Amino acid sequence: YHIPIPVQPDECRNHVVFTGDSVQLGFVAEGISRMVYTLDGSDPIASSAVYTSPITFTRSGEVRIASVLASGKMSVVRRVKVEKQDFAKPLAVAPKNEGLKLQIADASIKELSEMASVGNWRDTVVTSLKELPRLRVAETGDAVPYVAVARGYVNVRQTAVYEFAGGATRVCIDGQVVVDNDRHAVVDCRGSRSIALEAGWHAIEVTQISNVICGWSTQQRNAEVTMRRYGDDKSVRISDCVLAH
């Protein structure tokens, strides 16, 4: 049977970023009156500290929290990483060329750890991230194995903390991983992360591994990247007009 896990009542994030002096994390679990948690990196047990009010963080850390039934049975443990960040500085001079630089290679790999074995890269330019999963298409509809890496800059309009999501194998902003679907057959929402960015141009790198993983073709994913500013209700797709190199 299912035991409801603790969730944040406002935004259920597994990676929370703050830039001020502190941040509070509150949790609820439907139909559950008792939750237990730890802050030392260990999984909670039934006798761990009982959650009674929002947990305050003044520095980076991690909370692990679980629901407890009256019988003593516990839910799956939620792990929420909390990170204090400074706003990342943008590129000093705006890039002049539209689109992203693209490297592509024919290679039958299934995870990023195999990237070192890939050779014979070809250089080109891609104007839209949605092209990445369909750069090579077989007439039969089967997945065509290849690896593609798009690099350049994305124009962030407002200074804020942003949460990123997408179907690409991995997305990095200013060298920080913000989307990670590596080794997952389908998109893993747990791979979405947040980052604090000043307005301006920031480095972006999008890696797409095209192959069949656990019976699923990664070419069926949408490789477009979305970003949502903390406090906003909806995510915004990174459009072609804000990509350059």
Coordinates of N, CA and C in Angstrom, one line a residue, residues 69-207:
L69 N 3.4 6.1 9.9 CA 2.1 5.7 10.3 C 2.0 5.4 11.7
A70 N 0.8 5.3 12.2 CA 0.6 4.9 13.7 C 1.2 3.5 14.0
S71 N 1.2 2.7 12.9 CA 1.8 1.3 13.1 C 3.3 1.4 13.2
G72 N 3.9 2.5 12.8 CA 5.4 2.6 12.8 C 6.0 2.4 11.5
K73 N 5.2 2.0 10.5 CA 5.7 1.9 9.1 C 6.0 3.3 8.5
M74 N 7.1 3.3 7.8 CA 7.5 4.6 7.2 C 7.4 4.7 5.7
S75 N 7.3 5.9 5.2 CA 7.2 6.1 3.8 C 8.6 6.1 3.2
V76 N 8.7 6.2 1.9 CA 10.0 6.4 1.2 C 10.6 7.8 1.7
V77 N 11.9 7.9 1.9 CA 12.5 9.1 2.4 C 12.6 10.1 1.3
R78 N 12.2 11.3 1.6 CA 12.4 12.5 0.7 C 13.7 13.1 1.0
R79 N 14.5 13.4 0.0 CA 15.8 14.1 0.2 C 15.7 15.4 -0.5
V80 N 15.9 16.5 0.2 CA 15.9 17.8 -0.4 C 17.2 18.5 -0.1
K81 N 17.9 18.8 -1.1 CA 19.2 19.5 -0.9 C 18.9 21.0 -0.9
V82 N 19.5 21.7 0.0 CA 19.3 23.2 0.1 C 20.7 23.8 -0.1
E83 N 20.8 24.8 -1.0 CA 22.1 25.4 -1.3 C 22.0 26.9 -1.3
K84 N 22.9 27.5 -0.6 CA 23.0 28.9 -0.6 C 24.0 29.3 -1.7
Q85 N 23.6 30.2 -2.5 CA 24.4 30.6 -3.7 C 24.5 32.2 -3.8
D86 N 25.6 32.6 -4.4 CA 25.6 34.0 -4.9 C 25.1 34.0 -6.3
F87 N 24.6 35.1 -6.8 CA 24.2 35.2 -8.2 C 25.3 35.1 -9.1
A88 N 25.2 34.1 -10.1 CA 26.3 34.0 -11.1 C 26.4 35.2 -12.0
K89 N 27.6 35.6 -12.3 CA 27.8 36.8 -13.1 C 27.6 36.4 -14.6
P90 N 27.1 37.3 -15.4 CA 26.9 37.0 -16.8 C 28.2 37.3 -17.6
L91 N 28.1 36.9 -18.9 CA 29.2 37.2 -19.8 C 29.4 38.7 -19.9
A92 N 30.6 39.2 -20.0 CA 30.9 40.6 -20.0 C 30.5 41.3 -21.4
V93 N 30.7 40.5 -22.5 CA 30.4 41.0 -23.8 C 29.4 40.0 -24.5
A94 N 28.3 40.6 -25.0 CA 27.3 39.7 -25.6 C 27.8 39.0 -26.8
P95 N 27.5 37.7 -27.0 CA 27.9 37.0 -28.2 C 27.2 37.5 -29.4
K96 N 27.8 37.3 -30.6 CA 27.3 38.0 -31.8 C 26.6 37.0 -32.8
N97 N 26.8 35.7 -32.6 CA 26.2 34.8 -33.6 C 25.0 34.0 -33.1
E98 N 24.0 33.9 -33.9 CA 22.8 33.2 -33.5 C 23.0 31.7 -33.4
G99 N 22.2 31.0 -32.6 CA 22.3 29.6 -32.4 C 23.5 29.1 -31.5
L100 N 23.7 27.8 -31.4 CA 24.7 27.2 -30.6 C 25.7 26.4 -31.5
K101 N 26.9 26.4 -31.1 CA 27.9 25.5 -31.7 C 27.5 24.1 -31.4
L102 N 27.6 23.2 -32.4 CA 27.2 21.8 -32.2 C 28.3 20.9 -32.6
Q103 N 28.6 19.9 -31.8 CA 29.5 18.8 -32.1 C 28.6 17.6 -32.1
I104 N 28.8 16.7 -33.2 CA 28.0 15.5 -33.3 C 28.9 14.4 -33.7
A105 N 28.7 13.2 -33.2 CA 29.5 12.0 -33.6 C 28.6 10.8 -33.6
D106 N 28.8 9.9 -34.5 CA 28.1 8.6 -34.6 C 28.8 7.7 -33.5
A107 N 28.0 7.4 -32.5 CA 28.5 6.5 -31.4 C 27.3 5.9 -30.7
S108 N 27.5 4.6 -30.4 CA 26.4 3.8 -29.7 C 26.8 3.7 -28.3
I109 N 26.6 4.8 -27.5 CA 26.8 4.8 -26.1 C 25.4 5.1 -25.4
K110 N 25.4 4.8 -24.1 CA 24.1 4.9 -23.4 C 24.2 5.8 -22.1
E111 N 25.4 6.2 -21.8 CA 25.6 7.1 -20.6 C 26.8 8.0 -20.8
L112 N 26.8 9.0 -20.0 CA 27.8 10.1 -20.2 C 29.2 9.6 -19.8
S113 N 29.3 8.6 -19.0 CA 30.6 8.1 -18.6 C 31.4 7.4 -19.8
E114 N 30.7 7.2 -20.9 CA 31.3 6.6 -22.1 C 31.7 7.6 -23.1
M115 N 31.5 8.9 -22.8 CA 31.8 10.0 -23.7 C 33.3 10.0 -24.1
A116 N 34.2 9.6 -23.2 CA 35.6 9.7 -23.5 C 36.0 8.8 -24.7
S117 N 35.2 7.8 -24.9 CA 35.5 6.8 -26.0 C 35.0 7.3 -27.4
V118 N 34.3 8.4 -27.4 CA 33.7 8.9 -28.7 C 34.8 9.8 -29.4
G119 N 34.9 9.5 -30.7 CA 35.8 10.2 -31.6 C 35.1 10.7 -32.9
N120 N 35.9 11.3 -33.8 CA 35.4 11.7 -35.1 C 34.2 12.7 -34.9
W121 N 34.4 13.7 -34.1 CA 33.4 14.7 -33.9 C 33.3 15.6 -35.2
R122 N 32.1 16.0 -35.5 CA 31.9 17.0 -36.6 C 31.3 18.3 -36.1
D123 N 31.8 19.4 -36.5 CA 31.3 20.7 -36.0 C 30.3 21.3 -37.0
T124 N 29.3 21.9 -36.4 CA 28.3 22.6 -37.1 C 27.6 23.6 -36.2
V125 N 26.4 24.1 -36.6 CA 25.7 25.1 -35.7 C 24.2 24.6 -35.7
V126 N 23.6 24.7 -34.5 CA 22.2 24.3 -34.4 C 21.4 25.6 -33.9
T127 N 20.3 25.8 -34.5 CA 19.5 27.0 -34.1 C 18.4 26.8 -33.1
S128 N 18.1 25.6 -32.9 CA 17.0 25.2 -31.9 C 17.3 24.0 -31.2
L129 N 17.0 24.0 -29.9 CA 17.3 22.8 -29.0 C 16.4 21.6 -29.4
K130 N 15.2 21.9 -29.9 CA 14.3 20.9 -30.2 C 14.8 20.0 -31.4
E131 N 15.8 20.4 -32.1 CA 16.4 19.6 -33.2 C 17.3 18.5 -32.6
L132 N 17.8 18.6 -31.4 CA 18.8 17.7 -30.9 C 18.4 16.2 -31.0
P133 N 17.2 15.8 -30.6 CA 16.9 14.4 -30.6 C 16.7 13.8 -32.0
R134 N 16.6 14.7 -33.0 CA 16.2 14.2 -34.4 C 17.3 14.6 -35.4
L135 N 18.5 14.7 -35.0 CA 19.6 15.0 -35.9 C 19.9 13.9 -36.9
R136 N 19.6 12.7 -36.5 CA 19.8 11.5 -37.3 C 18.5 10.7 -37.2
V137 N 17.8 10.4 -38.3 CA 16.5 9.7 -38.2 C 16.5 8.5 -39.2
A138 N 16.1 7.4 -38.8 CA 16.1 6.2 -39.7 C 14.7 6.1 -40.3
E139 N 14.6 5.6 -41.6 CA 13.3 5.5 -42.2 C 12.4 4.6 -41.5
T140 N 12.9 3.6 -40.8 CA 12.1 2.7 -40.1 C 11.6 3.2 -38.8
G141 N 12.1 4.4 -38.4 CA 11.6 5.0 -37.1 C 12.5 4.6 -35.9
D142 N 13.4 3.6 -36.1 CA 14.3 3.2 -35.0 C 15.2 4.3 -34.6
A143 N 15.7 4.2 -33.4 CA 16.7 5.2 -32.9 C 18.0 5.1 -33.6
V144 N 18.6 6.2 -34.0 CA 19.9 6.2 -34.7 C 20.9 6.6 -33.6
P145 N 21.9 5.7 -33.3 CA 22.8 6.1 -32.2 C 23.8 7.2 -32.6
Y146 N 23.8 8.2 -31.8 CA 24.8 9.3 -32.0 C 24.8 10.1 -30.7
V147 N 25.8 11.0 -30.6 CA 26.0 11.9 -29.4 C 26.1 13.3 -30.0
A148 N 25.4 14.3 -29.4 CA 25.4 15.7 -29.8 C 25.6 16.6 -28.6
V149 N 26.5 17.5 -28.7 CA 26.7 18.5 -27.6 C 26.6 19.9 -28.2
A150 N 25.7 20.7 -27.7 CA 25.5 22.1 -28.2 C 26.0 23.0 -27.1
R151 N 26.8 24.0 -27.5 CA 27.4 24.9 -26.5 C 27.2 26.3 -27.0
G152 N 27.0 27.2 -26.1 CA 26.9 28.6 -26.4 C 26.5 29.4 -25.2
Y153 N 25.5 30.3 -25.4 CA 25.1 31.2 -24.3 C 23.5 31.4 -24.4
V154 N 22.9 31.6 -23.2 CA 21.5 31.8 -23.2 C 21.3 33.2 -22.5
N155 N 20.4 34.0 -23.0 CA 20.2 35.3 -22.4 C 19.1 35.3 -21.4
V156 N 19.5 35.5 -20.1 CA 18.6 35.5 -19.0 C 18.1 36.9 -18.8
R157 N 16.8 37.1 -18.8 CA 16.2 38.5 -18.8 C 16.2 39.2 -17.5
Q158 N 16.1 38.4 -16.4 CA 15.9 39.0 -15.1 C 16.8 38.3 -14.0
T159 N 17.4 39.1 -13.1 CA 18.1 38.5 -12.0 C 17.2 37.7 -11.1
A160 N 17.4 36.4 -10.9 CA 16.5 35.6 -10.0 C 17.1 34.2 -9.9
V161 N 16.5 33.4 -9.0 CA 16.8 32.0 -8.9 C 15.8 31.3 -9.9
Y162 N 16.4 30.4 -10.7 CA 15.7 29.7 -11.8 C 15.8 28.2 -11.6
E163 N 14.6 27.5 -11.8 CA 14.6 26.0 -11.8 C 14.5 25.6 -13.3
F164 N 15.4 24.7 -13.7 CA 15.5 24.2 -15.1 C 14.9 22.8 -15.2
A165 N 14.4 22.5 -16.4 CA 13.9 21.1 -16.6 C 14.0 20.9 -18.1
G166 N 13.9 19.6 -18.5 CA 14.0 19.2 -19.9 C 14.3 17.8 -20.2
G167 N 14.3 17.4 -21.4 CA 14.4 16.0 -21.8 C 15.8 15.6 -22.3
A168 N 16.7 16.5 -22.4 CA 18.0 16.2 -22.9 C 18.8 15.3 -21.8
T169 N 19.8 14.7 -22.3 CA 20.6 13.8 -21.4 C 21.1 14.6 -20.2
R170 N 21.7 15.8 -20.5 CA 22.2 16.7 -19.5 C 22.3 18.1 -20.0
V171 N 22.0 19.1 -19.0 CA 22.0 20.5 -19.3 C 22.9 21.1 -18.2
C172 N 23.8 22.0 -18.7 CA 24.6 22.7 -17.7 C 24.5 24.2 -18.0
I173 N 24.4 25.0 -16.9 CA 24.4 26.4 -17.0 C 25.6 26.9 -16.2
D174 N 26.5 27.7 -16.9 CA 27.7 28.2 -16.2 C 28.5 27.0 -15.6
G175 N 28.5 25.9 -16.2 CA 29.2 24.7 -15.7 C 28.5 23.9 -14.6
Q176 N 27.3 24.4 -14.2 CA 26.6 23.7 -13.2 C 25.5 22.8 -13.8
V177 N 25.4 21.6 -13.4 CA 24.3 20.7 -13.9 C 23.0 21.1 -13.4
V178 N 22.1 21.4 -14.3 CA 20.7 21.8 -13.9 C 19.6 20.9 -14.4
V179 N 20.0 20.0 -15.4 CA 19.1 18.9 -15.8 C 19.9 17.7 -16.0
D180 N 19.5 16.5 -15.4 CA 20.3 15.3 -15.5 C 19.4 14.1 -15.7
N181 N 19.3 13.6 -16.9 CA 18.6 12.4 -17.2 C 19.5 11.3 -17.6
D182 N 20.8 11.4 -17.3 CA 21.8 10.4 -17.6 C 21.4 9.0 -17.1
R183 N 21.4 8.0 -17.9 CA 21.1 6.6 -17.6 C 19.6 6.3 -17.4
H184 N 18.8 7.3 -17.6 CA 17.4 7.1 -17.4 C 16.7 7.0 -18.7
A185 N 15.8 6.0 -18.8 CA 15.1 5.7 -20.1 C 14.1 6.8 -20.4
V186 N 13.5 7.3 -19.4 CA 12.5 8.4 -19.6 C 13.0 9.6 -18.7
V187 N 12.4 10.7 -19.0 CA 12.8 12.0 -18.2 C 12.6 11.8 -16.7
D188 N 13.7 12.1 -16.0 CA 13.6 12.0 -14.5 C 13.5 13.4 -13.9
C189 N 12.3 13.7 -13.4 CA 12.1 15.0 -12.8 C 13.0 15.3 -11.6
R190 N 13.5 14.2 -11.0 CA 14.4 14.4 -9.9 C 15.8 15.0 -10.3
G191 N 16.0 15.0 -11.6 CA 17.3 15.6 -12.1 C 17.2 17.1 -12.4
S192 N 16.1 17.7 -12.0 CA 16.0 19.2 -12.2 C 16.6 19.9 -11.0
R193 N 17.4 20.9 -11.3 CA 18.0 21.7 -10.3 C 17.9 23.2 -10.5
S194 N 18.2 23.9 -9.5 CA 18.1 25.4 -9.5 C 19.4 26.1 -9.5
I195 N 19.4 27.4 -10.0 CA 20.6 28.1 -9.9 C 20.3 29.6 -9.9
A196 N 21.1 30.4 -9.2 CA 20.9 31.8 -9.1 C 21.7 32.6 -10.1
L197 N 21.0 33.3 -11.0 CA 21.6 34.0 -12.1 C 21.3 35.5 -12.2
E198 N 22.4 36.2 -12.4 CA 22.2 37.7 -12.7 C 21.7 37.8 -14.2
A199 N 21.0 38.8 -14.5 CA 20.5 39.0 -15.8 C 21.7 39.2 -16.8
G200 N 21.5 38.6 -18.0 CA 22.6 38.7 -19.0 C 22.9 37.3 -19.6
W201 N 23.9 37.2 -20.4 CA 24.3 36.0 -21.1 C 25.1 35.0 -20.2
H202 N 24.6 33.8 -20.2 CA 25.2 32.7 -19.4 C 25.5 31.5 -20.3
A203 N 26.6 30.9 -20.0 CA 27.0 29.7 -20.7 C 26.0 28.6 -20.6
I204 N 25.7 27.9 -21.7 CA 24.8 26.8 -21.7 C 25.4 25.6 -22.5
E205 N 25.3 24.4 -22.0 CA 25.8 23.2 -22.7 C 24.7 22.2 -22.6
V206 N 24.3 21.6 -23.7 CA 23.2 20.6 -23.7 C 23.7 19.4 -24.4
T207 N 23.7 18.3 -23.7 CA 24.2 17.0 -24.3 C 23.0 16.1 -24.6

